XYZ file of C-alpha atoms in Angstrom:
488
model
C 0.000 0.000 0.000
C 1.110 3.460 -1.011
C 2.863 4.988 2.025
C 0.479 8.270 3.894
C 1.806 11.128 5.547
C -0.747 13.955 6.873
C 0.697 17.063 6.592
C -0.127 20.580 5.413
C 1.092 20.649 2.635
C -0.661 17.039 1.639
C -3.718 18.523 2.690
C -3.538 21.619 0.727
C -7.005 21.891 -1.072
C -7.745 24.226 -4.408
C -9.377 26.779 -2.302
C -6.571 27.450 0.138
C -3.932 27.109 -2.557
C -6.415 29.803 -4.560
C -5.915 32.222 -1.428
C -2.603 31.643 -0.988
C -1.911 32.143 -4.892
C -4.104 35.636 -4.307
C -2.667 36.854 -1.391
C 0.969 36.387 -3.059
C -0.630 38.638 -6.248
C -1.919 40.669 -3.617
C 1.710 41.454 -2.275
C 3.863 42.080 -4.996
C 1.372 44.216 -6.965
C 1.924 46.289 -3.378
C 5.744 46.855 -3.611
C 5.137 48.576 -6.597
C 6.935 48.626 -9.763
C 9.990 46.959 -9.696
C 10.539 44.492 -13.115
C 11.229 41.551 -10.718
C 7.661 41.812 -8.694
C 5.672 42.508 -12.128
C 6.773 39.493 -13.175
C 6.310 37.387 -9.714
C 2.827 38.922 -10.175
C 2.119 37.688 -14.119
C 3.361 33.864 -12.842
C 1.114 34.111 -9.908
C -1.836 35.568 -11.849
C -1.203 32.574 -14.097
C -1.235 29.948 -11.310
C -3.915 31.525 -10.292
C -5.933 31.393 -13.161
C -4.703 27.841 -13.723
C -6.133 27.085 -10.300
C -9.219 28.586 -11.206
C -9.744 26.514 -14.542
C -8.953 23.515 -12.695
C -11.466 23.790 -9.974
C -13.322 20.971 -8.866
C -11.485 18.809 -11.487
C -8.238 16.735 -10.978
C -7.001 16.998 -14.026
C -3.476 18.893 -14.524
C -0.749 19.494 -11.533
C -2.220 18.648 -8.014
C 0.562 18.135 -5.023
C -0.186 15.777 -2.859
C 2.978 15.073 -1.054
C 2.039 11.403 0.104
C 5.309 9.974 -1.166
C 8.572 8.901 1.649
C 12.048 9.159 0.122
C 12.299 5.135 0.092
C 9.668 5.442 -2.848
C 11.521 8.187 -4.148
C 14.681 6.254 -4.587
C 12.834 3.485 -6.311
C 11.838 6.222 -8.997
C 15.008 7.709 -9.112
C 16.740 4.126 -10.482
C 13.495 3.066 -11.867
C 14.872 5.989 -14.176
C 18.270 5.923 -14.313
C 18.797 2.079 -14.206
C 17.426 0.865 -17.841
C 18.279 -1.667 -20.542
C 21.444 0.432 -21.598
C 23.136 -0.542 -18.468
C 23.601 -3.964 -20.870
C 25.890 -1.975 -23.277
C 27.834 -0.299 -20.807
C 30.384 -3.073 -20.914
C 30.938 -2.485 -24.537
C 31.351 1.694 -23.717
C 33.993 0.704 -21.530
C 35.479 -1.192 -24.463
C 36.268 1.847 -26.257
C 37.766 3.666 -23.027
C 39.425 1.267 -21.642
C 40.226 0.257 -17.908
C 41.309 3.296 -17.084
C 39.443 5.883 -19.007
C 36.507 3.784 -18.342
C 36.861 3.450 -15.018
C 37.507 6.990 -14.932
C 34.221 7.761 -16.368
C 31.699 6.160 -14.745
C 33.705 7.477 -11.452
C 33.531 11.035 -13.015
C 29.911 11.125 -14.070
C 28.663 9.649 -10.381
C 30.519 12.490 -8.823
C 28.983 15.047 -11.330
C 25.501 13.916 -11.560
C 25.176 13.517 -7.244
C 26.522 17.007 -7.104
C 24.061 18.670 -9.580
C 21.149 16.816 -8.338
C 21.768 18.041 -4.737
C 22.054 21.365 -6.896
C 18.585 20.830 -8.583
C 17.154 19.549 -4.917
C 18.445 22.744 -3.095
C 15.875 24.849 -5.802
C 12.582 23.158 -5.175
C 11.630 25.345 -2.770
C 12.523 29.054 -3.002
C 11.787 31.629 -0.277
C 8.708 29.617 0.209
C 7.567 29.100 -3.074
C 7.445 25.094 -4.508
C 8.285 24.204 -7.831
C 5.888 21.460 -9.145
C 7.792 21.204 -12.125
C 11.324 21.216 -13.687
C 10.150 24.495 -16.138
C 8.902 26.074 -12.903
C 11.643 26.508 -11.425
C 13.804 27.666 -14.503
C 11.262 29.918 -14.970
C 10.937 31.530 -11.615
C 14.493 31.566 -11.286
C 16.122 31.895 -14.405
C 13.277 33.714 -16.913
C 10.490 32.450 -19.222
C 12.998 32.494 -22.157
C 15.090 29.537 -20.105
C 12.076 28.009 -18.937
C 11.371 28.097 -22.853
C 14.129 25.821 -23.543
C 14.192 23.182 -20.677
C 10.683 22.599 -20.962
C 11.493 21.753 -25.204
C 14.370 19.642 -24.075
C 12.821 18.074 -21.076
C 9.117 16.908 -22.859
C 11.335 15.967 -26.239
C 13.491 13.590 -24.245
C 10.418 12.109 -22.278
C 8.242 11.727 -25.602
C 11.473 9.817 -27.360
C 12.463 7.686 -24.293
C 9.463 6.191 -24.194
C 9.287 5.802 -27.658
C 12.514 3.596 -27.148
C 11.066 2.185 -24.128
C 8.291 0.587 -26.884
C 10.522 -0.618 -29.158
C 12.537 -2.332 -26.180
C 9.859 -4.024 -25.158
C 8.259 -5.072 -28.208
C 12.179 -6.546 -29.270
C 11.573 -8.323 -25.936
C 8.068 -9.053 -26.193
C 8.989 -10.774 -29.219
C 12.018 -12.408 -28.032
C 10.443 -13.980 -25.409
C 7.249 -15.316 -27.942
C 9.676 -16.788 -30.307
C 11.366 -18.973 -27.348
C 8.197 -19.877 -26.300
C 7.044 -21.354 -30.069
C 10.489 -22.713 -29.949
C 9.619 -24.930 -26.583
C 6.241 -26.015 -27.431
C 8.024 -27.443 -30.938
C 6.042 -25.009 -33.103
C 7.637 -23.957 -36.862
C 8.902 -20.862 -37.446
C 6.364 -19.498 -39.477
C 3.455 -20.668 -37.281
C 4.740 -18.470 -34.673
C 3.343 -15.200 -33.391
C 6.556 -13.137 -32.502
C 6.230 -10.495 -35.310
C 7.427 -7.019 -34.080
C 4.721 -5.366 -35.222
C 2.676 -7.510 -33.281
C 4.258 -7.284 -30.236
C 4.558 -3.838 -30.667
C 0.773 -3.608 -30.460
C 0.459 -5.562 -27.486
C 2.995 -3.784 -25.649
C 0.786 -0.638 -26.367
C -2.041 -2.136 -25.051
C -0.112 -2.923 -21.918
C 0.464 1.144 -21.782
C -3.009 1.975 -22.644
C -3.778 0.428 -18.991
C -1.105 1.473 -17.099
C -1.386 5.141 -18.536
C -5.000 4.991 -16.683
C -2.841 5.915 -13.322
C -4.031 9.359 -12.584
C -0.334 10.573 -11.510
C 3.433 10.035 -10.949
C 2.825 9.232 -6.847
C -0.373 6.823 -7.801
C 2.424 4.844 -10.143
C 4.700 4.271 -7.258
C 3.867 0.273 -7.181
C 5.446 0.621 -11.312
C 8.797 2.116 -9.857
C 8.736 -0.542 -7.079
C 8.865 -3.114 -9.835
C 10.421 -1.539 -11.810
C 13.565 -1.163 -9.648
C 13.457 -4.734 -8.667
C 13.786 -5.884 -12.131
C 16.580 -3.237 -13.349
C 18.093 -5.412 -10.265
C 17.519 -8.538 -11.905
C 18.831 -8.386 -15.394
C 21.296 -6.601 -14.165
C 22.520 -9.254 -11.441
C 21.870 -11.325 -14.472
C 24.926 -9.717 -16.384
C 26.790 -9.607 -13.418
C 26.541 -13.185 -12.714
C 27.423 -13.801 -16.173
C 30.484 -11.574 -16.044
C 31.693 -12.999 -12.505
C 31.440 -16.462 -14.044
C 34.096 -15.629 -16.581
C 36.086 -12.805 -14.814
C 38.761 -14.999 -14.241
C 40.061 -14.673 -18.078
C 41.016 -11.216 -17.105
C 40.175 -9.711 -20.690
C 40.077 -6.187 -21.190
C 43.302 -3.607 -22.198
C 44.374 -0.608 -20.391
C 43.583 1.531 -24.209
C 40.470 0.056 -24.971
C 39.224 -1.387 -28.203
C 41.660 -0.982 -31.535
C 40.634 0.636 -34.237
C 41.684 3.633 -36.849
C 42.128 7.195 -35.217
C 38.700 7.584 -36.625
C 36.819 4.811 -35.717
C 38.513 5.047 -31.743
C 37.249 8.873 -31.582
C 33.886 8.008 -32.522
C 33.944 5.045 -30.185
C 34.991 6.810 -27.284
C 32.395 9.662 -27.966
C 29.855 7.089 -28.606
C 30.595 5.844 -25.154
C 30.700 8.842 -23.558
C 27.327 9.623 -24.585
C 26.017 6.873 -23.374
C 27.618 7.062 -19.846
C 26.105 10.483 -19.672
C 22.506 9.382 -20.886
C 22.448 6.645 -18.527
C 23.031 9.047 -15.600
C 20.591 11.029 -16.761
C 17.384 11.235 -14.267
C 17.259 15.135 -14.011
C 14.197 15.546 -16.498
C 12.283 14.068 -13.518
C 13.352 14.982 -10.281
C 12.126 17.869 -9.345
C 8.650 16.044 -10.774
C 9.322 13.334 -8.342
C 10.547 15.504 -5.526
C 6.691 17.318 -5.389
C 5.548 14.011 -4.228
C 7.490 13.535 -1.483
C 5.383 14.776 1.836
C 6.598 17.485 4.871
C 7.987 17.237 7.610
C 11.079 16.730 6.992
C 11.624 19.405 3.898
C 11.410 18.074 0.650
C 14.967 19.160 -0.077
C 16.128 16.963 2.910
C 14.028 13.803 2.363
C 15.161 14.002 -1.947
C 19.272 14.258 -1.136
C 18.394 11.199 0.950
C 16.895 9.397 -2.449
C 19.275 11.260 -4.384
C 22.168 9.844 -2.904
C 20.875 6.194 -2.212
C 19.686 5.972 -5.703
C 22.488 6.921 -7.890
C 25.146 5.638 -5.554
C 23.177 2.300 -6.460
C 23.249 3.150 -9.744
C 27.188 3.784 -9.671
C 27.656 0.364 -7.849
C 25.203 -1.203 -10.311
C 26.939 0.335 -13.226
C 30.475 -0.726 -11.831
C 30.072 -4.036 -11.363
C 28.158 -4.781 -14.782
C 31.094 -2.899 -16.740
C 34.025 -4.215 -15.224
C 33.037 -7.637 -14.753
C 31.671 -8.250 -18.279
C 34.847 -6.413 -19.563
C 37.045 -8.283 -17.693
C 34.898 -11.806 -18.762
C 34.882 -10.496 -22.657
C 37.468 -7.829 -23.378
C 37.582 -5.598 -26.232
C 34.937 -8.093 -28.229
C 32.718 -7.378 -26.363
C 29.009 -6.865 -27.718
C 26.678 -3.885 -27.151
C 24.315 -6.052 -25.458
C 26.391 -8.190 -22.821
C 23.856 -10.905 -22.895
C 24.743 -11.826 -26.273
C 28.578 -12.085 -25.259
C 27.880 -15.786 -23.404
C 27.216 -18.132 -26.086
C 27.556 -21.258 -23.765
C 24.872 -19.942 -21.254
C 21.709 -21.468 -21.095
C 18.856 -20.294 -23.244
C 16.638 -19.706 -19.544
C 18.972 -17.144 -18.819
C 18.585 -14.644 -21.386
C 14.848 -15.568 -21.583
C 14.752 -14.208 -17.921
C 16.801 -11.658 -18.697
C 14.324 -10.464 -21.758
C 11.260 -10.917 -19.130
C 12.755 -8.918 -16.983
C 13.711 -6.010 -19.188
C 9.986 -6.005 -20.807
C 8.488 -5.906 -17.459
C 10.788 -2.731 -16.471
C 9.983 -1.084 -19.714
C 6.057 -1.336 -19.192
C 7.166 0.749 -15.569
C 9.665 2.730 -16.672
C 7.529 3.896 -19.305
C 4.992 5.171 -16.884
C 7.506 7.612 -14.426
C 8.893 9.301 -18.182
C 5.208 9.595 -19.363
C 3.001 10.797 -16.373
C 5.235 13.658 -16.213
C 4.577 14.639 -19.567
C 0.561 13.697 -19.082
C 0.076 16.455 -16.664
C 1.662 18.831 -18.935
C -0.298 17.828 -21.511
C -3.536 18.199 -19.051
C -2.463 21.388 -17.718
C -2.205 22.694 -21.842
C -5.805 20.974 -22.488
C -6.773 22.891 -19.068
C -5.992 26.593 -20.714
C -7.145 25.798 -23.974
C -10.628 24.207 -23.092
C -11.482 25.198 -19.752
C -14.931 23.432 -19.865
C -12.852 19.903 -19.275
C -12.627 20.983 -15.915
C -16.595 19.765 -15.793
C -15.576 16.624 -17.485
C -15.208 13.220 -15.560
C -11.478 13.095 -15.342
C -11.220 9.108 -16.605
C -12.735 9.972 -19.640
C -10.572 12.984 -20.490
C -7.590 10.354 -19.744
C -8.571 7.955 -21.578
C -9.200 10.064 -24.481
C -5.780 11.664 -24.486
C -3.655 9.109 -23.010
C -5.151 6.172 -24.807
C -4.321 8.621 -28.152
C -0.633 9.314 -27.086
C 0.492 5.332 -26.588
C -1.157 4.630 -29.832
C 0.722 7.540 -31.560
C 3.582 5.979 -29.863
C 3.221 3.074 -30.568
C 2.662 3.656 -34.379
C 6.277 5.369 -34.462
C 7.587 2.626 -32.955
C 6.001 0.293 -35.586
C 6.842 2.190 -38.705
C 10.266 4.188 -37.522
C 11.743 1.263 -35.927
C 15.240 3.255 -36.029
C 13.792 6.378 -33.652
C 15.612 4.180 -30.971
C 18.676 5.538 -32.460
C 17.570 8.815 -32.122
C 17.089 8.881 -28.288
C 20.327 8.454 -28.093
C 20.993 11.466 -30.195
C 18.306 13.299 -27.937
C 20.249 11.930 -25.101
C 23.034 13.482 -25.603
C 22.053 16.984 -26.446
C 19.660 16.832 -23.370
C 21.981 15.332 -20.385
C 24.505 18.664 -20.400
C 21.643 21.388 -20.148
C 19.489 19.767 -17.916
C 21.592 17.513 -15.972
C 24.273 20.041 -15.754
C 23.629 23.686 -16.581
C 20.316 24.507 -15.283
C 21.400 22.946 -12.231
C 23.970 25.384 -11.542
C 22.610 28.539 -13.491
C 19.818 27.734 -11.039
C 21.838 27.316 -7.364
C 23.924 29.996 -8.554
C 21.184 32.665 -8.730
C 19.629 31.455 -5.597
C 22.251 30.705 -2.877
C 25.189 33.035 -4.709
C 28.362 30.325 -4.401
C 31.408 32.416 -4.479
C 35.341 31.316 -4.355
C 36.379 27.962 -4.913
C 33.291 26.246 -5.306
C 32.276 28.864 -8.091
C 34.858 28.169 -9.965
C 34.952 24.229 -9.839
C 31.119 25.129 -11.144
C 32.178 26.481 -14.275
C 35.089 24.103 -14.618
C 32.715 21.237 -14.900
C 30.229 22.905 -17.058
C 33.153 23.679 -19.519
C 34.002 19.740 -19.213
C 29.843 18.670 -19.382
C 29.386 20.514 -22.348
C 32.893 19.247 -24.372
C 31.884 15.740 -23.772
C 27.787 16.963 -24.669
C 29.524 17.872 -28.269
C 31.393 15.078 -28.662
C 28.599 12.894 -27.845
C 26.365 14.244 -30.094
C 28.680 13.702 -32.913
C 29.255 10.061 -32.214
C 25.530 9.733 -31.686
C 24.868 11.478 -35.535
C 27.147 9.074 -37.044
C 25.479 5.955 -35.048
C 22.249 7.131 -36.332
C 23.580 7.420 -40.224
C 25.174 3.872 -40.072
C 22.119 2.059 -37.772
C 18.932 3.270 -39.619
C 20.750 2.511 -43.626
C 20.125 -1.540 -41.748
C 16.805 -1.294 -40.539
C 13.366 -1.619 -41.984
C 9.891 -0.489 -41.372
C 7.650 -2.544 -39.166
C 10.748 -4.928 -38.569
C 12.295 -3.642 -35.174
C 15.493 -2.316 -35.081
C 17.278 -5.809 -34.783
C 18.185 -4.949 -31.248
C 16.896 -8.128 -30.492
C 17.977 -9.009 -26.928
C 19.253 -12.808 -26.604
């Protein structure tokens, strides 16, 4: 059962948040006419008439704050920990022991550090941010907000785009073993992609029902547990091999060419993989008071993605060590001898994740989505809430899901989107953010802009490896065929 907390702030109705938004209007159309309180006073009047549309309905935005940090951790590597932790092995093929090792170190360090950044600006001089965009644009300007908000929604619409085509490669996977066990030809079997695709959607057209992020904490739960088990899957595979001791301290060979594109294809993926910032201040407004959200979150924060480093760690070093420089982008594939049940589990496991980890990168985006339908037809408000849902939501997975059908090679393009999103909103809004509000000065200012500098050099060279993966994958791949990702 979904953890309860009574507190104020979780029982915070529209009426009293309607006062409080007016009394807040109220005082800075008082201190008269400085540019700073105009604008506090547009944002509230905006609230406020978002409020107002809203009333009575609870469609759009509502905090709650039911959620305990425990819950908050499982969302936090619900995110993070996905099917790419499989190809991390093969990134730190291309680095190498040490620069691989070196970079999964590295990007722990940076993302923990700009997450307690992005935690720290939830809650400014009394005012919450319900969203990531909120806060950039209370803090940093509507021209800002402007640009996270088209980063942050166009990673969350093509992640779980990807997310569909991973689990309908799995889906099928998994269908094909099964026709293979109950001694059924080839042809007779029903492990088409397209096919699976469509079931997969279905699965999302139910699970999309969840009115909210904090109703779909059960999804994260799960979620979690099985990004634990295919990836103590690879682990056990690596360990069982380790002692070969594989691997080189420069990586994989290859022309100067081919080893820059390598190593910036693996840096991109390190940094996408760390990536959970498009969320957290989303999953921060469900956590409830007392303590302070900012206190409970670094608690998740740090649990979560120091989970994620260990996870991470162990998967890449023991399946380099087991494979070496051959080794595959998916390290299931790498273990011919291993029995068939274990990459079946593994594939059951990484569908079941995707059908969850789906749901904490969409609900986001559904109550932006309501919020928009909110201003634009105000006499929803008066509609029963399922119905708008399952209207709109029902609509998006089968838009999705048609993209995934037909543009099988899209997944390539997440990483592309991955690696133009990770710097700004993993890294620079996080500290253009903390900057403006708590005013870091000496030493700590300047390791700030030292690591931006760095974030944003290895942001390029991602996206340039990621471009050139995207020319050489989709010229392969074929309409309503999957992208041949296939996972065992």
């Amino acid at each position: 059962m979904a953890p309860r907390g009574s507190s104020s702030r979780g029982a915070h109705t529209h009426g009293t948040h309607d006062v409080e938004l007016a009394a807040a209007a109220a005082a800075a159309a008082a201190a008269g006419g400085h540019h700073g309180d105009v604008s506090g006073l547009r944002r509230r009047s905006s609230l406020l008439l978002r409020a107002d549309l809203s009333q009575g309905s609870m469609l759009g935005s509502h905090h709650t704050g039911h959620t305990s940090w425990p819950i908050a951790t499982g969302h936090i590597i619900t995110t993070i920990i996905g099917a790419g932790v499989l190809g991390l092995p093969h990134s730190m093929a291309w680095l190498g022991w040490v620069g691989g090792c070196g970079a999964l170190l590295l990007f722990y360090v940076i993302t923990l550090w700009c997450m307690w950044m992005l935690a720290d600006v939830y809650e400014v001089k009394g005012r919450r941010h319900s969203r990531y965009k909120d806060a950039v644009a209370s803090i940093l300007g509507p021209r800002a907000a402007v640009v996270l908000s088209v980063l942050q929604h166009a990673t969350m619409l093509l992640v779980t785009l990807g997310y569909h085509i991973a689990g309908a490669e799995s889906l099928a996977y998994i269908a094909g073993q099964a026709c293979q066990m109950m001694g059924k030809p080839q042809d007779s079997c029903m492990d088409t992609y397209w096919v699976m695709a469509v079931i997969f959607g279905a699965m999302q057209m139910l699970t999309s029902q969840l009115p909210n992020l904090e109703a779909a904490w059960w999804t994260s739960l799960i979620g979690a547990a099985m990004s634990f088990g295919y990836s103590a899957v690879a682990i056990a595979l690596g360990a069982s091999q380790a002692s070969q001791h594989q691997g080189s301290v420069a990586g994989h060979p290859g022309s100067p060419s081919e080893k820059a594109f390598g190593i910036f294809n693996a840096l991109g993926a390190l940094g996408a993989s760390y990536s959970c910032a498009i969320v957290l201040i989303e999953i921060e407004d469900t956590l409830r008071e007392p303590p302070k959200a900012s206190v409970s979150m670094k608690k998740a924060v740090n649990l979560g993605i120091s989970i994620t480093f260990v996870v991470y760690s162990a998967v890449s070093v023991l399946g380099y060590m087991a494979l070496g420089d051959g080794v595959p982008g998916n390290i299931l594939l790498g273990f011919r001898g291993s029995p068939g049940w274990v990459t079946l589990l593994g594939n059951l496991m990484v569908l079941i994740h995707m059908v969850s980890a789906y749901q904490v990168l969409a609900q986001p985006l559904f109550a932006s989505i309501e919020d928009i339908l909110l201003r634009c037809c105000p006499s929803l408000a008066n509609v029963r809430e399922w119905l708008v849902r399952a209207v709109y939501r029902c609509l998006y997975v089968a838009v999705i899901g048609v993209l995934a059908v037909a543009l099988p090679f899209f997944s390539s393009i997440v990483g592309l989107i991955g690696a133009i999103s990770y710097w700004p909103t993993a890294v620079l809004f996080p500290m253009l953010m903390y900057r403006a509000v708590h005013q870091p000065r000496g030493a700590v200012l300047w390791l700030m802009h030292a690591t931006n500098g760095l974030m944003g050099a290895v942001a390029l060279m991602a996206v340039v490896g990621a471009v050139l993966s995207i020319a050489e994958g989709a010229a392969g791949m074929k309409p309503f065929q999957g992208s041949g990702n296939v996972h065992g």
